[in-house]
Amino acid sequence: MEFLRETLERQYGAETAGEIFAGLSCNRAVTLRANLLKSSAEEIAQALTSAGIEFKNAVWSREAFILKNARESAVWELPEYKEGKIYLQSLSSMLPPIVLNPQACEDILDMAAAPGGKTTQIAAISANKAHVTACERNKIRAEKLKFNLARQGANSVYVMVQDARRLDNFLSFDKILLDAPCSGSGTLNLSGGKLPEGFTEELVSKSAALQLSLLKKAAGLLKKGGELVYSTCSVLESENENNALKILDSGFEIVPISFEGMETIPCLPSKISGALCVKPAELYEGFFVCKMRKVQAGGKIKC
């Protein structure tokens, strides 16, 4: 626990670090997304009301539902869930696809796609009209991804069971989502007063190295003028800003994140102006999102 506390206090100061610890100790509300490929926000609202489930919508998305008096088990019993009209997903996890803003006919790469929450959301936002390539190197996780894609009706997605770092260099994409594997520092459950056994300094270090290697690959696969959204469920700058800053000198610029209702999201300070770092809270997991545009080809990425 001391490692995390010292790291957060060094990065944010003692007061903000205390707020993060409080957020990581919350019993977070259940949230879900209406799948627009099969349903509508209105239909899901009616289904929840009929089941006696109270809710409110996120200010920034009518499709995002926050449940007031139910846990996941109640959602699992709904016919709409079984039919793929609902996807259980954290509010923070819904943000990267919104920031990516996928459009019809764009070639989009999701570099670490399983289990498919963001992938299916990309398909839904683009009404299945974007051409999405979803990578997952683990065969078991890839099968889960395929299951969720089929259940959600995301038929515009092509799954590659492959490490995205090994994609052929002749491929190119208009937009890339890199929701990178990370330490999960923003999603830790500290209600028991101690860190999970697997959360260590070594995990953070290994995660940062993996993220940078994926970012380097993304930089090479993105078309000039294309946009890269880099996200993690971490609040540590070694996994977030430090990695993003390393590719800016290779021909990228920051695209400031802005969307209606963003001001309602609890945020942490970031040393990248225009990035979004979500503070863990009752409704939100800790999350980092940064959007970058490739303005020129080539350039060497700093190590």
mmCIF file of N, CA and C in Angstrom, residues 101-166:
data_model
loop_
_atom_site.group_PDB
_atom_site.id
_atom_site.type_symbol
_atom_site.label_atom_id
_atom_site.label_comp_id
_atom_site.label_asym_id
_atom_site.label_seq_id
_atom_site.Cartn_x
_atom_site.Cartn_y
_atom_site.Cartn_z
ATOM 1 N N ASN A 101 -14.685 8.824 -31.750
ATOM 2 C CA ASN A 101 -15.687 9.334 -32.679
ATOM 3 C C ASN A 101 -15.623 8.631 -34.041
ATOM 4 N N PRO A 102 -15.827 7.325 -34.074
ATOM 5 C CA PRO A 102 -15.732 6.577 -35.332
ATOM 6 C C PRO A 102 -16.829 6.973 -36.320
ATOM 7 N N GLN A 103 -16.463 7.030 -37.586
ATOM 8 C CA GLN A 103 -17.397 7.429 -38.632
ATOM 9 C C GLN A 103 -17.506 6.341 -39.697
ATOM 10 N N ALA A 104 -18.567 6.403 -40.471
ATOM 11 C CA ALA A 104 -18.794 5.449 -41.554
ATOM 12 C C ALA A 104 -17.615 5.447 -42.525
ATOM 13 N N CYS A 105 -17.253 4.251 -42.964
ATOM 14 C CA CYS A 105 -16.224 4.019 -43.993
ATOM 15 C C CYS A 105 -14.793 4.202 -43.486
ATOM 16 N N GLU A 106 -14.608 4.593 -42.240
ATOM 17 C CA GLU A 106 -13.248 4.711 -41.720
ATOM 18 C C GLU A 106 -12.681 3.327 -41.413
ATOM 19 N N ASP A 107 -11.394 3.174 -41.650
ATOM 20 C CA ASP A 107 -10.678 1.954 -41.262
ATOM 21 C C ASP A 107 -10.134 2.176 -39.852
ATOM 22 N N ILE A 108 -10.622 1.357 -38.906
ATOM 23 C CA ILE A 108 -10.311 1.561 -37.498
ATOM 24 C C ILE A 108 -9.692 0.303 -36.917
ATOM 25 N N LEU A 109 -8.650 0.492 -36.134
ATOM 26 C CA LEU A 109 -7.981 -0.617 -35.444
ATOM 27 C C LEU A 109 -8.202 -0.501 -33.950
ATOM 28 N N ASP A 110 -8.687 -1.570 -33.352
ATOM 29 C CA ASP A 110 -8.765 -1.701 -31.889
ATOM 30 C C ASP A 110 -7.658 -2.679 -31.511
ATOM 31 N N MET A 111 -6.595 -2.183 -30.882
ATOM 32 C CA MET A 111 -5.365 -2.953 -30.733
ATOM 33 C C MET A 111 -5.403 -4.002 -29.633
ATOM 34 N N ALA A 112 -6.249 -3.817 -28.647
ATOM 35 C CA ALA A 112 -6.338 -4.775 -27.525
ATOM 36 C C ALA A 112 -7.805 -4.897 -27.168
ATOM 37 N N ALA A 113 -8.548 -5.670 -27.966
ATOM 38 C CA ALA A 113 -10.002 -5.531 -28.036
ATOM 39 C C ALA A 113 -10.802 -6.304 -26.988
ATOM 40 N N ALA A 114 -10.351 -7.479 -26.582
ATOM 41 C CA ALA A 114 -11.166 -8.310 -25.690
ATOM 42 C C ALA A 114 -11.368 -7.608 -24.340
ATOM 43 N N PRO A 115 -12.549 -7.799 -23.737
ATOM 44 C CA PRO A 115 -13.654 -8.689 -24.134
ATOM 45 C C PRO A 115 -14.620 -8.100 -25.147
ATOM 46 N N GLY A 116 -14.452 -6.817 -25.515
ATOM 47 C CA GLY A 116 -15.255 -6.278 -26.596
ATOM 48 C C GLY A 116 -16.158 -5.117 -26.258
ATOM 49 N N GLY A 117 -16.126 -4.606 -25.043
ATOM 50 C CA GLY A 117 -16.986 -3.490 -24.677
ATOM 51 C C GLY A 117 -16.787 -2.284 -25.566
ATOM 52 N N LYS A 118 -15.539 -1.866 -25.725
ATOM 53 C CA LYS A 118 -15.245 -0.693 -26.544
ATOM 54 C C LYS A 118 -15.386 -1.010 -28.031
ATOM 55 N N THR A 119 -15.052 -2.245 -28.418
ATOM 56 C CA THR A 119 -15.174 -2.637 -29.823
ATOM 57 C C THR A 119 -16.626 -2.573 -30.273
ATOM 58 N N THR A 120 -17.521 -3.153 -29.472
ATOM 59 C CA THR A 120 -18.935 -3.120 -29.833
ATOM 60 C C THR A 120 -19.487 -1.698 -29.783
ATOM 61 N N GLN A 121 -18.941 -0.873 -28.899
ATOM 62 C CA GLN A 121 -19.375 0.516 -28.827
ATOM 63 C C GLN A 121 -18.941 1.291 -30.074
ATOM 64 N N ILE A 122 -17.736 1.011 -30.560
ATOM 65 C CA ILE A 122 -17.274 1.630 -31.809
ATOM 66 C C ILE A 122 -18.214 1.263 -32.954
ATOM 67 N N ALA A 123 -18.576 -0.027 -33.018
ATOM 68 C CA ALA A 123 -19.498 -0.475 -34.063
ATOM 69 C C ALA A 123 -20.848 0.215 -33.925
ATOM 70 N N ALA A 124 -21.324 0.378 -32.683
ATOM 71 C CA ALA A 124 -22.626 0.999 -32.453
ATOM 72 C C ALA A 124 -22.621 2.476 -32.808
ATOM 73 N N ILE A 125 -21.581 3.195 -32.399
ATOM 74 C CA ILE A 125 -21.501 4.626 -32.690
ATOM 75 C C ILE A 125 -21.496 4.871 -34.200
ATOM 76 N N SER A 126 -20.820 4.002 -34.932
ATOM 77 C CA SER A 126 -20.726 4.156 -36.389
ATOM 78 C C SER A 126 -21.847 3.422 -37.122
ATOM 79 N N ALA A 127 -22.819 2.893 -36.387
ATOM 80 C CA ALA A 127 -23.959 2.170 -36.963
ATOM 81 C C ALA A 127 -23.498 1.013 -37.851
ATOM 82 N N ASN A 128 -22.422 0.356 -37.439
ATOM 83 C CA ASN A 128 -21.860 -0.786 -38.180
ATOM 84 C C ASN A 128 -21.329 -0.390 -39.554
ATOM 85 N N LYS A 129 -21.005 0.889 -39.729
ATOM 86 C CA LYS A 129 -20.552 1.358 -41.044
ATOM 87 C C LYS A 129 -19.054 1.665 -41.091
ATOM 88 N N ALA A 130 -18.392 1.607 -39.941
ATOM 89 C CA ALA A 130 -16.930 1.708 -39.936
ATOM 90 C C ALA A 130 -16.356 0.317 -40.148
ATOM 91 N N HIS A 131 -15.154 0.241 -40.723
ATOM 92 C CA HIS A 131 -14.479 -1.037 -40.941
ATOM 93 C C HIS A 131 -13.508 -1.242 -39.776
ATOM 94 N N VAL A 132 -13.877 -2.126 -38.853
ATOM 95 C CA VAL A 132 -13.128 -2.271 -37.610
ATOM 96 C C VAL A 132 -12.332 -3.569 -37.605
ATOM 97 N N THR A 133 -11.041 -3.454 -37.329
ATOM 98 C CA THR A 133 -10.181 -4.611 -37.105
ATOM 99 C C THR A 133 -9.877 -4.685 -35.612
ATOM 100 N N ALA A 134 -10.210 -5.818 -35.006
ATOM 101 C CA ALA A 134 -10.026 -5.983 -33.561
ATOM 102 C C ALA A 134 -8.976 -7.055 -33.299
ATOM 103 N N CYS A 135 -7.920 -6.688 -32.586
ATOM 104 C CA CYS A 135 -6.830 -7.621 -32.281
ATOM 105 C C CYS A 135 -6.935 -8.135 -30.847
ATOM 106 N N GLU A 136 -6.676 -9.415 -30.693
ATOM 107 C CA GLU A 136 -6.570 -10.034 -29.368
ATOM 108 C C GLU A 136 -5.635 -11.223 -29.493
ATOM 109 N N ARG A 137 -4.546 -11.189 -28.750
ATOM 110 C CA ARG A 137 -3.520 -12.219 -28.918
ATOM 111 C C ARG A 137 -3.848 -13.516 -28.178
ATOM 112 N N ASN A 138 -4.676 -13.439 -27.135
ATOM 113 C CA ASN A 138 -5.030 -14.618 -26.356
ATOM 114 C C ASN A 138 -6.227 -15.324 -26.989
ATOM 115 N N LYS A 139 -6.095 -16.606 -27.315
ATOM 116 C CA LYS A 139 -7.145 -17.323 -28.029
ATOM 117 C C LYS A 139 -8.435 -17.416 -27.228
ATOM 118 N N ILE A 140 -8.330 -17.639 -25.930
ATOM 119 C CA ILE A 140 -9.527 -17.754 -25.097
ATOM 120 C C ILE A 140 -10.251 -16.413 -25.019
ATOM 121 N N ARG A 141 -9.496 -15.350 -24.818
ATOM 122 C CA ARG A 141 -10.094 -14.010 -24.784
ATOM 123 C C ARG A 141 -10.660 -13.626 -26.144
ATOM 124 N N ALA A 142 -10.014 -14.083 -27.209
ATOM 125 C CA ALA A 142 -10.514 -13.803 -28.554
ATOM 126 C C ALA A 142 -11.871 -14.462 -28.785
ATOM 127 N N GLU A 143 -12.062 -15.656 -28.242
ATOM 128 C CA GLU A 143 -13.360 -16.322 -28.368
ATOM 129 C C GLU A 143 -14.442 -15.549 -27.606
ATOM 130 N N LYS A 144 -14.095 -15.027 -26.444
ATOM 131 C CA LYS A 144 -15.028 -14.192 -25.689
ATOM 132 C C LYS A 144 -15.369 -12.936 -26.484
ATOM 133 N N LEU A 145 -14.368 -12.367 -27.126
ATOM 134 C CA LEU A 145 -14.580 -11.198 -27.973
ATOM 135 C C LEU A 145 -15.553 -11.520 -29.102
ATOM 136 N N LYS A 146 -15.324 -12.626 -29.782
ATOM 137 C CA LYS A 146 -16.204 -13.015 -30.887
ATOM 138 C C LYS A 146 -17.632 -13.248 -30.409
ATOM 139 N N PHE A 147 -17.765 -13.861 -29.239
ATOM 140 C CA PHE A 147 -19.097 -14.092 -28.660
ATOM 141 C C PHE A 147 -19.820 -12.771 -28.427
ATOM 142 N N ASN A 148 -19.134 -11.816 -27.830
ATOM 143 C CA ASN A 148 -19.763 -10.531 -27.538
ATOM 144 C C ASN A 148 -20.092 -9.758 -28.812
ATOM 145 N N LEU A 149 -19.233 -9.835 -29.807
ATOM 146 C CA LEU A 149 -19.505 -9.165 -31.078
ATOM 147 C C LEU A 149 -20.769 -9.722 -31.723
ATOM 148 N N ALA A 150 -20.892 -11.058 -31.718
ATOM 149 C CA ALA A 150 -22.074 -11.693 -32.313
ATOM 150 C C ALA A 150 -23.331 -11.342 -31.522
ATOM 151 N N ARG A 151 -23.226 -11.388 -30.208
ATOM 152 C CA ARG A 151 -24.383 -11.109 -29.361
ATOM 153 C C ARG A 151 -24.848 -9.671 -29.507
ATOM 154 N N GLN A 152 -23.906 -8.774 -29.695
ATOM 155 C CA GLN A 152 -24.245 -7.353 -29.813
ATOM 156 C C GLN A 152 -24.586 -6.940 -31.247
ATOM 157 N N GLY A 153 -24.424 -7.855 -32.204
ATOM 158 C CA GLY A 153 -24.736 -7.530 -33.591
ATOM 159 C C GLY A 153 -23.704 -6.638 -34.256
ATOM 160 N N ALA A 154 -22.466 -6.698 -33.771
ATOM 161 C CA ALA A 154 -21.388 -5.873 -34.334
ATOM 162 C C ALA A 154 -20.750 -6.609 -35.504
ATOM 163 N N ASN A 155 -21.434 -6.609 -36.629
ATOM 164 C CA ASN A 155 -20.984 -7.401 -37.773
ATOM 165 C C ASN A 155 -20.013 -6.668 -38.691
ATOM 166 N N SER A 156 -19.598 -5.471 -38.283
ATOM 167 C CA SER A 156 -18.616 -4.725 -39.082
ATOM 168 C C SER A 156 -17.196 -4.950 -38.582
ATOM 169 N N VAL A 157 -17.030 -5.880 -37.638
ATOM 170 C CA VAL A 157 -15.731 -6.091 -36.984
ATOM 171 C C VAL A 157 -15.082 -7.376 -37.478
ATOM 172 N N TYR A 158 -13.801 -7.270 -37.839
ATOM 173 C CA TYR A 158 -12.992 -8.431 -38.215
ATOM 174 C C TYR A 158 -11.998 -8.696 -37.095
ATOM 175 N N VAL A 159 -12.023 -9.906 -36.556
ATOM 176 C CA VAL A 159 -11.165 -10.260 -35.422
ATOM 177 C C VAL A 159 -9.884 -10.926 -35.908
ATOM 178 N N MET A 160 -8.764 -10.450 -35.397
ATOM 179 C CA MET A 160 -7.467 -11.065 -35.657
ATOM 180 C C MET A 160 -6.909 -11.594 -34.339
ATOM 181 N N VAL A 161 -6.682 -12.901 -34.273
ATOM 182 C CA VAL A 161 -6.089 -13.494 -33.074
ATOM 183 C C VAL A 161 -4.584 -13.332 -33.195
ATOM 184 N N GLN A 162 -4.125 -12.165 -32.797
ATOM 185 C CA GLN A 162 -2.728 -11.805 -33.015
ATOM 186 C C GLN A 162 -2.323 -10.669 -32.090
ATOM 187 N N ASP A 163 -1.086 -10.672 -31.683
ATOM 188 C CA ASP A 163 -0.506 -9.557 -30.955
ATOM 189 C C ASP A 163 -0.430 -8.374 -31.911
ATOM 190 N N ALA A 164 -1.055 -7.264 -31.563
ATOM 191 C CA ALA A 164 -1.094 -6.097 -32.453
ATOM 192 C C ALA A 164 0.296 -5.585 -32.791
ATOM 193 N N ARG A 165 1.270 -5.852 -31.952
ATOM 194 C CA ARG A 165 2.639 -5.402 -32.234
ATOM 195 C C ARG A 165 3.247 -6.138 -33.413
ATOM 196 N N ARG A 166 2.618 -7.250 -33.820
ATOM 197 C CA ARG A 166 3.152 -8.043 -34.924
ATOM 198 C C ARG A 166 2.320 -7.894 -36.201
#
